[in-house]
Coordinates of C-alpha atoms in Angstrom, one line a residue:
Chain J
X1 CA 105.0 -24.1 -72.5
X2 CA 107.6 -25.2 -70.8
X3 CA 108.2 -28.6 -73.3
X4 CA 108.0 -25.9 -76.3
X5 CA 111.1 -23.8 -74.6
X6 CA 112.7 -26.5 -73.3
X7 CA 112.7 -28.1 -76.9
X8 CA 112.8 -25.3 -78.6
X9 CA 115.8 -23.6 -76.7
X10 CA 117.2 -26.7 -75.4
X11 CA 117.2 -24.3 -72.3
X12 CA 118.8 -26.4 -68.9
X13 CA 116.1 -25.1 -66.5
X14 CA 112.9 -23.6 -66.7
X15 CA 111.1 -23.0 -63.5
X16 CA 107.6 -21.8 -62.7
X17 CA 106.3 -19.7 -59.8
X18 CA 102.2 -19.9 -59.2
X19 CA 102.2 -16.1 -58.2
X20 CA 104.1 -12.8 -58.8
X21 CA 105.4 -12.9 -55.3
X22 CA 107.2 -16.4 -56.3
X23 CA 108.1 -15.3 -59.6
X24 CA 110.4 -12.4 -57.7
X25 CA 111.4 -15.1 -55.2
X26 CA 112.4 -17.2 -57.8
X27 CA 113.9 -14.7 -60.0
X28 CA 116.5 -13.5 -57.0
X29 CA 117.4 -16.8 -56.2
X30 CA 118.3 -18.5 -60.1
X31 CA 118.8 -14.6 -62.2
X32 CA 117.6 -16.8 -64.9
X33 CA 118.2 -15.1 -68.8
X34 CA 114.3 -14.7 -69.2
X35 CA 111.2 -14.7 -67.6
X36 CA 107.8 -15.0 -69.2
X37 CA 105.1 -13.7 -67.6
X38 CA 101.5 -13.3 -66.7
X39 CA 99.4 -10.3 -65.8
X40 CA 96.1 -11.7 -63.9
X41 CA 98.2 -13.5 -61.0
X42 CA 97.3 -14.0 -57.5
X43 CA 98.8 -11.7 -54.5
X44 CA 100.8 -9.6 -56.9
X45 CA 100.1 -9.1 -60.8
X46 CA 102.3 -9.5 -63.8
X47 CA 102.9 -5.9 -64.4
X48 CA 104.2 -5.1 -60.4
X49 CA 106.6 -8.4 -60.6
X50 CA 108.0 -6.9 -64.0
X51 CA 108.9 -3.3 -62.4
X52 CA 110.3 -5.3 -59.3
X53 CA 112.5 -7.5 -61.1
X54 CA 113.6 -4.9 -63.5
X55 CA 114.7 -2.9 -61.0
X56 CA 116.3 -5.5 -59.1
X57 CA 117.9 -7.2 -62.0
X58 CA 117.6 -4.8 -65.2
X59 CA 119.3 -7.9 -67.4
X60 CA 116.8 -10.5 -66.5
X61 CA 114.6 -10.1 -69.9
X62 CA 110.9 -10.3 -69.7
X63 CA 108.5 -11.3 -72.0
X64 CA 104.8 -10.6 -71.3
X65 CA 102.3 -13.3 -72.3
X66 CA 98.9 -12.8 -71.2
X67 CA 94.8 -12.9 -72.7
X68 CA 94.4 -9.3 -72.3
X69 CA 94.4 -7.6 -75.9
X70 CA 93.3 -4.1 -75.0
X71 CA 96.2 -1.5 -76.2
X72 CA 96.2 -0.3 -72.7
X73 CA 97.9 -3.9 -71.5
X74 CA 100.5 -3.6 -73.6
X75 CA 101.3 0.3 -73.1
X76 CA 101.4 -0.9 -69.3
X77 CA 103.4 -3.7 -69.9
X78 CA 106.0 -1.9 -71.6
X79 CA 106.2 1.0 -68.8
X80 CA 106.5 -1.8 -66.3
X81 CA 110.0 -2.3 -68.3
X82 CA 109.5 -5.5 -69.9
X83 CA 111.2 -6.2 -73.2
X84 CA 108.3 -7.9 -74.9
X85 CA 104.5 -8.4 -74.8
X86 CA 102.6 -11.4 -76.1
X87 CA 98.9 -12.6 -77.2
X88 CA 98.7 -15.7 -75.4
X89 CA 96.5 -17.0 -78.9
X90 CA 100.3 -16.6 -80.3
X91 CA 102.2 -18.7 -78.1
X92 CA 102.7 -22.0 -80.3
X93 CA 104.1 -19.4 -82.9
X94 CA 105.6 -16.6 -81.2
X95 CA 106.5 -17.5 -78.3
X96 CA 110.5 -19.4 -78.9
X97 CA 111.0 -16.6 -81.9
X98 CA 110.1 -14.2 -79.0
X99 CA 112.4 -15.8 -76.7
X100 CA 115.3 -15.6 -79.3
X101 CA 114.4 -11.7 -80.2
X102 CA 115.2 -10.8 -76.4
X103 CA 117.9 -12.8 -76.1
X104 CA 119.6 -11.4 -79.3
X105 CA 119.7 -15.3 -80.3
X106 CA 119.2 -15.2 -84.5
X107 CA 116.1 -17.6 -84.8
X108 CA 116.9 -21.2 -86.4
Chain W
X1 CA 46.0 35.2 -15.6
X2 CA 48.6 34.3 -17.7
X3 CA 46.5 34.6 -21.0
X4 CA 47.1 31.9 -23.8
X5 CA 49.1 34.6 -25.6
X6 CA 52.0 34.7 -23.2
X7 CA 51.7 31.1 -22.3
X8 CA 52.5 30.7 -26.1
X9 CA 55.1 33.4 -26.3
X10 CA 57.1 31.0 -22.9
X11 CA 56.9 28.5 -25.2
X12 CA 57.5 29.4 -28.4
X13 CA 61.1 30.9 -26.3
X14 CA 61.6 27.4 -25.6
X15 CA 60.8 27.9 -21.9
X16 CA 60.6 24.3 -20.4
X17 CA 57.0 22.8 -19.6
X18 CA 57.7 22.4 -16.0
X19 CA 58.9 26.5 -15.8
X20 CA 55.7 27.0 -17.7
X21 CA 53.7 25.2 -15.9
X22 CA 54.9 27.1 -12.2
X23 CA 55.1 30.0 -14.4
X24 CA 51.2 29.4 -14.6
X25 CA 51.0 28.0 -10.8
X26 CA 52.3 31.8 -9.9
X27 CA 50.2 33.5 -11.0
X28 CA 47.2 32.1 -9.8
X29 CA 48.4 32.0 -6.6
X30 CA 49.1 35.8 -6.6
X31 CA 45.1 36.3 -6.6
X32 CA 44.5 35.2 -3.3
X33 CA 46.3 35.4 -0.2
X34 CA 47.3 31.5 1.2
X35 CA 46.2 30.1 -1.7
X36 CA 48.7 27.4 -3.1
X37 CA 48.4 25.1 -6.6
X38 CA 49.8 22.7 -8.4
X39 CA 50.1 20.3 -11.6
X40 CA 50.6 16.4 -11.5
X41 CA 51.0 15.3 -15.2
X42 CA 49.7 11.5 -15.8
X43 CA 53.0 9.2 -15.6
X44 CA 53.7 7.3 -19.1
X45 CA 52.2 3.8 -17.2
X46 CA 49.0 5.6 -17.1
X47 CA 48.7 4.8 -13.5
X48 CA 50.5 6.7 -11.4
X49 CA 50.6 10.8 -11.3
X50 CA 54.0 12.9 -10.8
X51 CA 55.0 16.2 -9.8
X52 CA 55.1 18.5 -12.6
X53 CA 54.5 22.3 -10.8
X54 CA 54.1 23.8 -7.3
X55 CA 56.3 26.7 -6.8
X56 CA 55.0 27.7 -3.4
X57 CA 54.1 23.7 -1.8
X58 CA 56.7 22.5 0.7
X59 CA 59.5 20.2 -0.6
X60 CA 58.6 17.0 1.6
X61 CA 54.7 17.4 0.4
X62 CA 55.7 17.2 -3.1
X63 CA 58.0 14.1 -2.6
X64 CA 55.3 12.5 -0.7
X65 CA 52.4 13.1 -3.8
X66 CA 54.6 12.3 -6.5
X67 CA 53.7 8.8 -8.0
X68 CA 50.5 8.8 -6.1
X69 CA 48.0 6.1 -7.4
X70 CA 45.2 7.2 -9.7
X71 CA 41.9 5.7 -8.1
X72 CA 38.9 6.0 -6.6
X73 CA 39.7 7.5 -3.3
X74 CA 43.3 9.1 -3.5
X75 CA 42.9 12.7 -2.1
X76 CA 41.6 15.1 -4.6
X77 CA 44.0 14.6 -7.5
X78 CA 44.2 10.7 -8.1
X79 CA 40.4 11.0 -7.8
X80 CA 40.2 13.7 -10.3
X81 CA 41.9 11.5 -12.7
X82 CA 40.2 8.6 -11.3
X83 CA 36.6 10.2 -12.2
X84 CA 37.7 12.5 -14.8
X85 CA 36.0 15.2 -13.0
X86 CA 36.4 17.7 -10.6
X87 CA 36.9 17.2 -6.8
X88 CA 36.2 19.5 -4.3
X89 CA 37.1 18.8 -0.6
X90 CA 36.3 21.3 1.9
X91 CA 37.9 20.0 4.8
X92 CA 41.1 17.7 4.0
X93 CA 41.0 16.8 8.1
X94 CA 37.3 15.0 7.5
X95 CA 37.2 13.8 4.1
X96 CA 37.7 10.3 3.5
X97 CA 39.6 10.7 0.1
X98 CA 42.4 12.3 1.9
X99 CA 42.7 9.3 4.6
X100 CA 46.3 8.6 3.1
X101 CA 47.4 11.9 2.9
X102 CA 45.6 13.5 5.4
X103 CA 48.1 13.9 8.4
X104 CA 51.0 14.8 5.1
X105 CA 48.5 17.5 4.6
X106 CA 47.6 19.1 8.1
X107 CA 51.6 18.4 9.0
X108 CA 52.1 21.4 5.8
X109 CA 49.0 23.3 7.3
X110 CA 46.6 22.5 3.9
X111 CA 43.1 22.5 4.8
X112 CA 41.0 22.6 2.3
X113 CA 41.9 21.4 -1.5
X114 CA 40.3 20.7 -5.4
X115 CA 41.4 19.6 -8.0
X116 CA 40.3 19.3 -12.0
X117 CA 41.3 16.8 -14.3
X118 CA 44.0 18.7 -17.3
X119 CA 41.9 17.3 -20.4
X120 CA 43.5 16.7 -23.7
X121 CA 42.0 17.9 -26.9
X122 CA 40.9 14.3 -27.6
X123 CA 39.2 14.1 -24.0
X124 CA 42.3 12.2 -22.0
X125 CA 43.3 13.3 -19.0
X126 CA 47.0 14.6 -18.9
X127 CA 47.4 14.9 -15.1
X128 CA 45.5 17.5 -12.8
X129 CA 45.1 21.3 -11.6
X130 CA 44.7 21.9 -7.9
X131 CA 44.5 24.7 -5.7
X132 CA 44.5 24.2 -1.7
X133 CA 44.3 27.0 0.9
X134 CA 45.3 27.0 4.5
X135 CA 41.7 27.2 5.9
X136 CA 38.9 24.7 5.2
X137 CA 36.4 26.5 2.8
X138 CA 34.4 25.9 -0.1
X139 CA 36.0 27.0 -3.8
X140 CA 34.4 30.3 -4.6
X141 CA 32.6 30.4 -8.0
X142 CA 35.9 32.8 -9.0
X143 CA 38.0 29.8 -7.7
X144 CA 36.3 26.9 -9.5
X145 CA 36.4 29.6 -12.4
X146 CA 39.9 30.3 -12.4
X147 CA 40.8 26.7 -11.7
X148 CA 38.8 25.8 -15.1
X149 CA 40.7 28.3 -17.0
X150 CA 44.1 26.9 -15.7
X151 CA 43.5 23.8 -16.9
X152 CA 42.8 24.7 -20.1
X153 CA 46.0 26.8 -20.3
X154 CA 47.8 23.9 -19.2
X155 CA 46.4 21.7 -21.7
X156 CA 47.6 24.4 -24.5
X157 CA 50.9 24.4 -22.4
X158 CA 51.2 20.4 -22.4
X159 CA 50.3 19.3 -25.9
X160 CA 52.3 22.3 -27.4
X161 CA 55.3 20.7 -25.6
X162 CA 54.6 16.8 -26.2
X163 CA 53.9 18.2 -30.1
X164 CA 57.3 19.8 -29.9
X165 CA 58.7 16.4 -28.3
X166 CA 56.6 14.1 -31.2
X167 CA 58.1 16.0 -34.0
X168 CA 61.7 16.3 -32.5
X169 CA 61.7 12.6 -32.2
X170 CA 60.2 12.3 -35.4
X171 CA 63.0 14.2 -36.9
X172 CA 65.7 12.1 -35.6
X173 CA 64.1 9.0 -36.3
X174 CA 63.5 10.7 -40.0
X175 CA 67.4 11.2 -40.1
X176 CA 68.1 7.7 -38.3
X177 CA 66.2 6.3 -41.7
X178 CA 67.8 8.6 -43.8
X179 CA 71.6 7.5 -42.6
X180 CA 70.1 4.3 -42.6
X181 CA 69.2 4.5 -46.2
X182 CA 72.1 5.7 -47.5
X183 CA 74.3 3.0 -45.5
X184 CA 72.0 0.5 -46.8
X185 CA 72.6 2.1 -50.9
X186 CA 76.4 2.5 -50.3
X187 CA 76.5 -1.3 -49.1
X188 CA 74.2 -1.7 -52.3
X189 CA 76.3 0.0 -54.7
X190 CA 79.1 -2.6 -53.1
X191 CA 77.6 -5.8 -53.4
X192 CA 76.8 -4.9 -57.4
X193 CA 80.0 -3.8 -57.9
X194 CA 81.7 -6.6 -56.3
X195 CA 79.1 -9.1 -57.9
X196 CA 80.3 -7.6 -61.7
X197 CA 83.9 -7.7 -60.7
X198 CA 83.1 -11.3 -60.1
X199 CA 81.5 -12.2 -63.0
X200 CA 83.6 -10.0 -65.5
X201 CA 86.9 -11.8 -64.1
X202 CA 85.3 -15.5 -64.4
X203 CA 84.3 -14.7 -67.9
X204 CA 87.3 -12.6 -68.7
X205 CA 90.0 -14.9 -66.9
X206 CA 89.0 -18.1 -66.0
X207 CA 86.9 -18.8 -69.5
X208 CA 89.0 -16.7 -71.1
X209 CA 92.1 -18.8 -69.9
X210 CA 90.5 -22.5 -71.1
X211 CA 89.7 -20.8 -74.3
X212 CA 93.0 -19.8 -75.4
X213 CA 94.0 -23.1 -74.3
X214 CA 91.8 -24.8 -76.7
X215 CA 92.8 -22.6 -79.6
X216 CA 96.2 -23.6 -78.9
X217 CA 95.5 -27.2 -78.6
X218 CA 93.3 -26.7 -82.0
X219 CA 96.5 -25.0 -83.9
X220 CA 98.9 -28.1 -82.3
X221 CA 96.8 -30.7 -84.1
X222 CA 96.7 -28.6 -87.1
X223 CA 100.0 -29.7 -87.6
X224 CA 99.5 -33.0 -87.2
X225 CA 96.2 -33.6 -90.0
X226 CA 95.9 -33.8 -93.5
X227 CA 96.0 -30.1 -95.2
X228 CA 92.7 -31.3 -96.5
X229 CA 91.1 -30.8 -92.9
X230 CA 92.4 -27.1 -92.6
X231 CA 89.6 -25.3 -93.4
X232 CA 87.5 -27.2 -91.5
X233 CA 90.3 -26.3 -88.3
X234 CA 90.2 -22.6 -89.4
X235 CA 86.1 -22.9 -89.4
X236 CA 85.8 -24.0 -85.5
X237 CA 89.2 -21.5 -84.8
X238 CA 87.2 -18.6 -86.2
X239 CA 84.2 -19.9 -84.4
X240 CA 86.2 -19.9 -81.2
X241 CA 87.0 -16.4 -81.5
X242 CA 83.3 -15.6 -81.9
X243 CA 82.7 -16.8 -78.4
X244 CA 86.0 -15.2 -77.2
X245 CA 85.2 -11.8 -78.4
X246 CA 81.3 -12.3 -76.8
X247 CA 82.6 -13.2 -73.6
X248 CA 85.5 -10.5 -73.6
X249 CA 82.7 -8.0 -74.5
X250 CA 80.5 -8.7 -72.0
X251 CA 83.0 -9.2 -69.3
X252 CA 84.5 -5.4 -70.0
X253 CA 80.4 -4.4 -70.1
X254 CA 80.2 -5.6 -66.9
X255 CA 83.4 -4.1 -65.1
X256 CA 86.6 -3.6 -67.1
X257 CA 89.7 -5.8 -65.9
X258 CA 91.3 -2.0 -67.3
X259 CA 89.9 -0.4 -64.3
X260 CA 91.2 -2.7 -61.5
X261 CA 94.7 -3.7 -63.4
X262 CA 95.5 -0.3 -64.7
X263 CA 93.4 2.3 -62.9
X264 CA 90.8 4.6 -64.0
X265 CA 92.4 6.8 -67.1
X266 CA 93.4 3.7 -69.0
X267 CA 89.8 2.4 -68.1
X268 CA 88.2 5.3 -69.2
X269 CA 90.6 5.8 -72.6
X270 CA 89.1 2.4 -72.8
X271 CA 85.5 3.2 -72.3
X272 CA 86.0 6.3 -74.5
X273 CA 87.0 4.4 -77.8
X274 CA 84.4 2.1 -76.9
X275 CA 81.9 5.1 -76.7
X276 CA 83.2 7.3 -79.5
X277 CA 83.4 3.6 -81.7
X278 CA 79.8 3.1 -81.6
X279 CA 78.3 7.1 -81.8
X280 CA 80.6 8.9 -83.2
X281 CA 81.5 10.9 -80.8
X282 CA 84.8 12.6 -80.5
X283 CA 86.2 11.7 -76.6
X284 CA 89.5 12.9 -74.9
X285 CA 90.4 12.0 -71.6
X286 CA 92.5 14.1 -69.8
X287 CA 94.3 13.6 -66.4
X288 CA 96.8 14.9 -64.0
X289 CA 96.1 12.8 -61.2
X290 CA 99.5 10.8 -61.2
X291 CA 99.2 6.9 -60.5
X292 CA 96.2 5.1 -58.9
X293 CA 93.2 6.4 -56.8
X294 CA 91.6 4.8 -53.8
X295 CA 89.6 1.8 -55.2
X296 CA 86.4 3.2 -54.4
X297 CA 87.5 6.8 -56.3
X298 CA 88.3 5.2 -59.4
X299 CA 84.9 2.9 -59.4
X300 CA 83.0 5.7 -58.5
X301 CA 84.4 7.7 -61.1
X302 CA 84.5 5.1 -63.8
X303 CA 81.1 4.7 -63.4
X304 CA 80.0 8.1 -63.3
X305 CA 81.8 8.9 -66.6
X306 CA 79.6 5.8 -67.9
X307 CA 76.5 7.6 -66.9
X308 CA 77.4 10.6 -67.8
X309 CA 78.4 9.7 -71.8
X310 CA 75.4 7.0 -72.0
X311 CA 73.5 10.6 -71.6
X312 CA 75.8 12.6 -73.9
X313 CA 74.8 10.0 -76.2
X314 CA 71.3 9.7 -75.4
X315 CA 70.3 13.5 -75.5
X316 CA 73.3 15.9 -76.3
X317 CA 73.8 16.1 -80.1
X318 CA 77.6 16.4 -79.4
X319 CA 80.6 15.8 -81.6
X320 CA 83.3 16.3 -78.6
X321 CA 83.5 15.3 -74.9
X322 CA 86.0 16.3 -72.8
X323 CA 87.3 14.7 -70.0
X324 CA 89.7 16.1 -67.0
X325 CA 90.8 14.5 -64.0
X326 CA 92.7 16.2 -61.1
X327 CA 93.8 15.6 -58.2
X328 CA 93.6 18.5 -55.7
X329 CA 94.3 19.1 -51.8
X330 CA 90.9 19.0 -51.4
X331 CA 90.7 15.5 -52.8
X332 CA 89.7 14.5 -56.7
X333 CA 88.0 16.6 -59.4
X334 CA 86.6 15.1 -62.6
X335 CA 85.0 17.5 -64.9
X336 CA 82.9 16.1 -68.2
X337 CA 82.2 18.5 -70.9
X338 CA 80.3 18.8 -74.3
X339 CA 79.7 20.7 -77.5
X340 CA 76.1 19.6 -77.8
X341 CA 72.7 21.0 -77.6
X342 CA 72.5 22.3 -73.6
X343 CA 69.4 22.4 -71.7
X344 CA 68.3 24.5 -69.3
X345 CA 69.3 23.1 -66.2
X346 CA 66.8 25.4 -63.5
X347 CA 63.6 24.7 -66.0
X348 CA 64.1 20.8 -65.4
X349 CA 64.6 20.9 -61.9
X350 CA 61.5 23.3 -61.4
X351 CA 59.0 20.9 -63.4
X352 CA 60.4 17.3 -62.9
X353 CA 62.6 17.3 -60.2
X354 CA 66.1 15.9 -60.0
X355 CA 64.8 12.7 -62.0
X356 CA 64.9 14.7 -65.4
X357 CA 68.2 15.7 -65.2
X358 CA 69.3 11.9 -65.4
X359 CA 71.8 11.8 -63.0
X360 CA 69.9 10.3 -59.8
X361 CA 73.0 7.6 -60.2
X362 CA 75.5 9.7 -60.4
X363 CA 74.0 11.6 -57.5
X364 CA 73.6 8.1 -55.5
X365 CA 77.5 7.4 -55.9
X366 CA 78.6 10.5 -54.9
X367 CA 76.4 10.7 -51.9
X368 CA 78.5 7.6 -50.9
X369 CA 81.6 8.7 -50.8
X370 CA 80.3 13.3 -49.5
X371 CA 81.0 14.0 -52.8
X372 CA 79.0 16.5 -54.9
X373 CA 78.2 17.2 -58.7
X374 CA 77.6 20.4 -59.9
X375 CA 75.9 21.0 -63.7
X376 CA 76.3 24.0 -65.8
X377 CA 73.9 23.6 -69.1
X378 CA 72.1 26.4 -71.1
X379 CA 70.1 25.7 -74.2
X380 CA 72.4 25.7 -77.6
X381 CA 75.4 26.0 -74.7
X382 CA 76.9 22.7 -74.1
X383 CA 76.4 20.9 -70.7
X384 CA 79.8 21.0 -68.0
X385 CA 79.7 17.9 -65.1
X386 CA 81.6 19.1 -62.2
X387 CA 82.3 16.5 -59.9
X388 CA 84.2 16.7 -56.6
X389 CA 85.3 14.3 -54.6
X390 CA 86.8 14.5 -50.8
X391 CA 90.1 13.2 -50.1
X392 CA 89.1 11.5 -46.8
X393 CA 87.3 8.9 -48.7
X394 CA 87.8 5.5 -46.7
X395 CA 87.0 1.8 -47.3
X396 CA 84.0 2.3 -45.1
X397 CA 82.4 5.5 -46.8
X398 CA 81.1 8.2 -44.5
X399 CA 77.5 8.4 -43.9
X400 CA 77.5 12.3 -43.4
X401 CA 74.5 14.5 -42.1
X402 CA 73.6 18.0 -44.1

């Protein structure tokens, strides 16, 4: 994932956090642009890091990516705030176009 | 005498043995002038006999007989028991079975003494009757008469009272089991639930996780083969998803990831469509309870509403099921309703017990948690579940007594 945006966007940095408690650390200390994220996380779950961040840093965009296809996951994922939600089966696809849609970038 | 009537009506009041028993002692003593008794009851060792009853008998006397030996020559009532028989000793001074207690006996001015063995129904001796009077003399035929008769009473009086005691202990071992029980079905219901979360997140997650991982890596060298192999790529891709949507099923079979990521009315919408998909059913699910419930309340209640439609389905004939959550001061309500064919809810109970109504799992989770289900039903009338559970629900459920 991160060689597809890194290519893709020619993004400078893309960091990764191993939990939701690191992806907040990490989000305070580097306000990156976007932040893709997981729901089934250790400590503290995809859908409590989004509401954190976005209240903390309402521009930070955040794209949900997850293996969970139930309706409900998605309903959830957009009242945690986040700006877009993903099929993980979708990533090699969807993912950079995604990426561009929340950024306001027009796609190449 | 105290007849067995009264004796019964002293105990029935709940009159301890020992008042009985003096009670008893009393009154035979008021039928002759000077003439004292008593009662040593059999200590639990079987070896020893201890003061039970001697209203009018000097203090220091009855310190010095309790815990007297049963044998073969220990005055007249550790004989008695010794022999199982009666004793008669018409002077205490000269008698040889009094040689230990002899000089006890003449310090408290007792001359003469006998005593009966207190025989239980099954012919074992419960301790002894004895009367003693100041003077030595023989018992009178009245006296060995009277004596007979207060044995007797006593036994009434003693096995009534250890009867009492059996089934009081008895009870409270009866309820030990019971708490026992229900602590050992609440830890139960745990382990299974925390065995299925298991499972259901391995399957849903960690499988799930290498799978979509393996249909990405399948779609990257897609791009890199001859169109000509496509189809044969699309083949193992749909393949793939076969064992993707098997695993997912019986992952959300086992224990929805819904109900511990979301809570329980997302996991129930989701059970719901699941439901209505495969019967037909029309389901709503309606709640007001705002945000997440303790853990336990949302399992408990998730699985509840399982039972509860797997019956709807089974035997109701509905086409709608409503479903209400609250949250209340008293703690949460969940109340399950259906258009279908009712039963009557009194008839099943009367001829097959709780087991007919088909809710002996419901009825086991909300005994966990003190909760309580209530079920309105009449033929051609629809059937209402009213469940209620307390607030107070903790981690550690309470094992409550009613």
């Amino acid at each position: 994932m991160r060689q597809l945006l890194e290519k893709a966007l020619g993004a400078p940095i893309v960091l990764e956090a191993k939990d939701g408690e690191e992806a907040l650390r990490l989000t305070w200390a580097h306000l990156p642009r976007v932040v893709v994220m997981d729901i089934t996380m250790p400590r503290m779950n995809g859908l409590q890091a989004t509401k954190k961040i976005k209240a903390e840093c309402p521009e930070t965009k955040i794209i949900i990516l997850t293996i969970h296809k139930e309706e409900a996951y998605r309903e959830a994922a957009m009242e945690s705030g986040a700006d877009a939600f993903l099929d993980k089966h979708a990533i090699l696809t969807d993912l950079v176009p995604t990426v561009r849609d929340v950024l306001g970038q027009p796609h190449a | 005498m105290l007849d067995e009537k009264q004796l019964l009506e002293l105990l029935a009041n709940g009159t301890p043995l020992r008042d009985t028993l003096e009670a008893l002692c009393r009154d035979v003593e008021e039928r002759s002038s000077g003439m004292l008794c008593s009662v040593l009851l059999v200590d639990p060792d079987g070896l020893h006999l201890r003061h039970s009853a001697a209203p009018s008998l000097p203090e220091d006397y009855i310190r010095s007989v309790d815990g007297m030996a049963i044998g073969p020559s220990a005055a007249c009532h550790g004989t008695a028991a010794y022999r199982k028989s009666l004793v008669i000793v018409s002077d205490i001074a000269s008698d040889p079975l009094w040689v230990d207690y002899r000089d006890l006996a003449s310090r408290h001015g007792l001359a003469s003494c006998w005593s009966t063995p207190i025989f239980s129904s099954d012919a074992k001796v419960l301790g002894t009757f004895a009367m003693y009077y100041p003077t030595p003399r023989k018992p009178s035929a009245e006296d060995l008469e009277v004596t007979e008769r207060a044995s007797r009473i006593a036994t009434v009086a003693i096995e009534r009272k250890r009867w009492e005691e059996d089934r009081e202990r008895l009870y409270q071992e009866m309820l030990a089991y019971r708490d026992r029980l229900r602590a050992l079905s609440v830890a139960n219901l745990k382990a299974r639930e925390d065995e299925a979360r298991r499972i259901a997140r391995e399957l849903h997650d960690s499988a799930g996780q290498i799978l979509v991982s393996v249909h990405v890596a399948l779609q990257e060298l897609m791009l890199d083969v001859p169109p000509a192999y496509h189809a044969r790529f699309v083949d193992v891709e749909k393949l793939l998803k076969q064992v993707e949507d098997h695993l997912r099923r019986i992952s959300h079979e086992l224990r929805p990831t819904i109900l511990d990521d979301l809570g329980l009315k997302p996991a129930l919408e989701f059970l719901a469509r699941g439901v209505s998909a495969r019967t037909g059913v029309r389901i709503t699910v309606d709640s007001s309870t705002g945000g997440r419930l303790p853990p336990l309340v949302e399992t408990a209640l998730y699985r509840i509403v399982q039972e509860a439609l797997t019956n709807v389905a089974k035997h109701a004939k509905a086409t709608s099921v409503r479903i209400e959550l609250e949250r209340g001061g008293q703690g949460f309500r969940c109340v399950i309703r259906d258009d279908g064919c009712g039963f009557d809810v009194s008839g099943i109970l009367a001829r097959q017990g709780q087991r007919g109504l088909g809710t002996l799992g419901i009825l086991e989770r909300l005994e966990a948690l003190g909760g309580n289900l209530q079920i309105i039903s009449a033929p051609g009338a629809g059937t209402e579940l009213r469940i209620t559970i307390p607030q107070e629900t903790q981690d550690v459920p309470p094992v409550g007594r009613g």
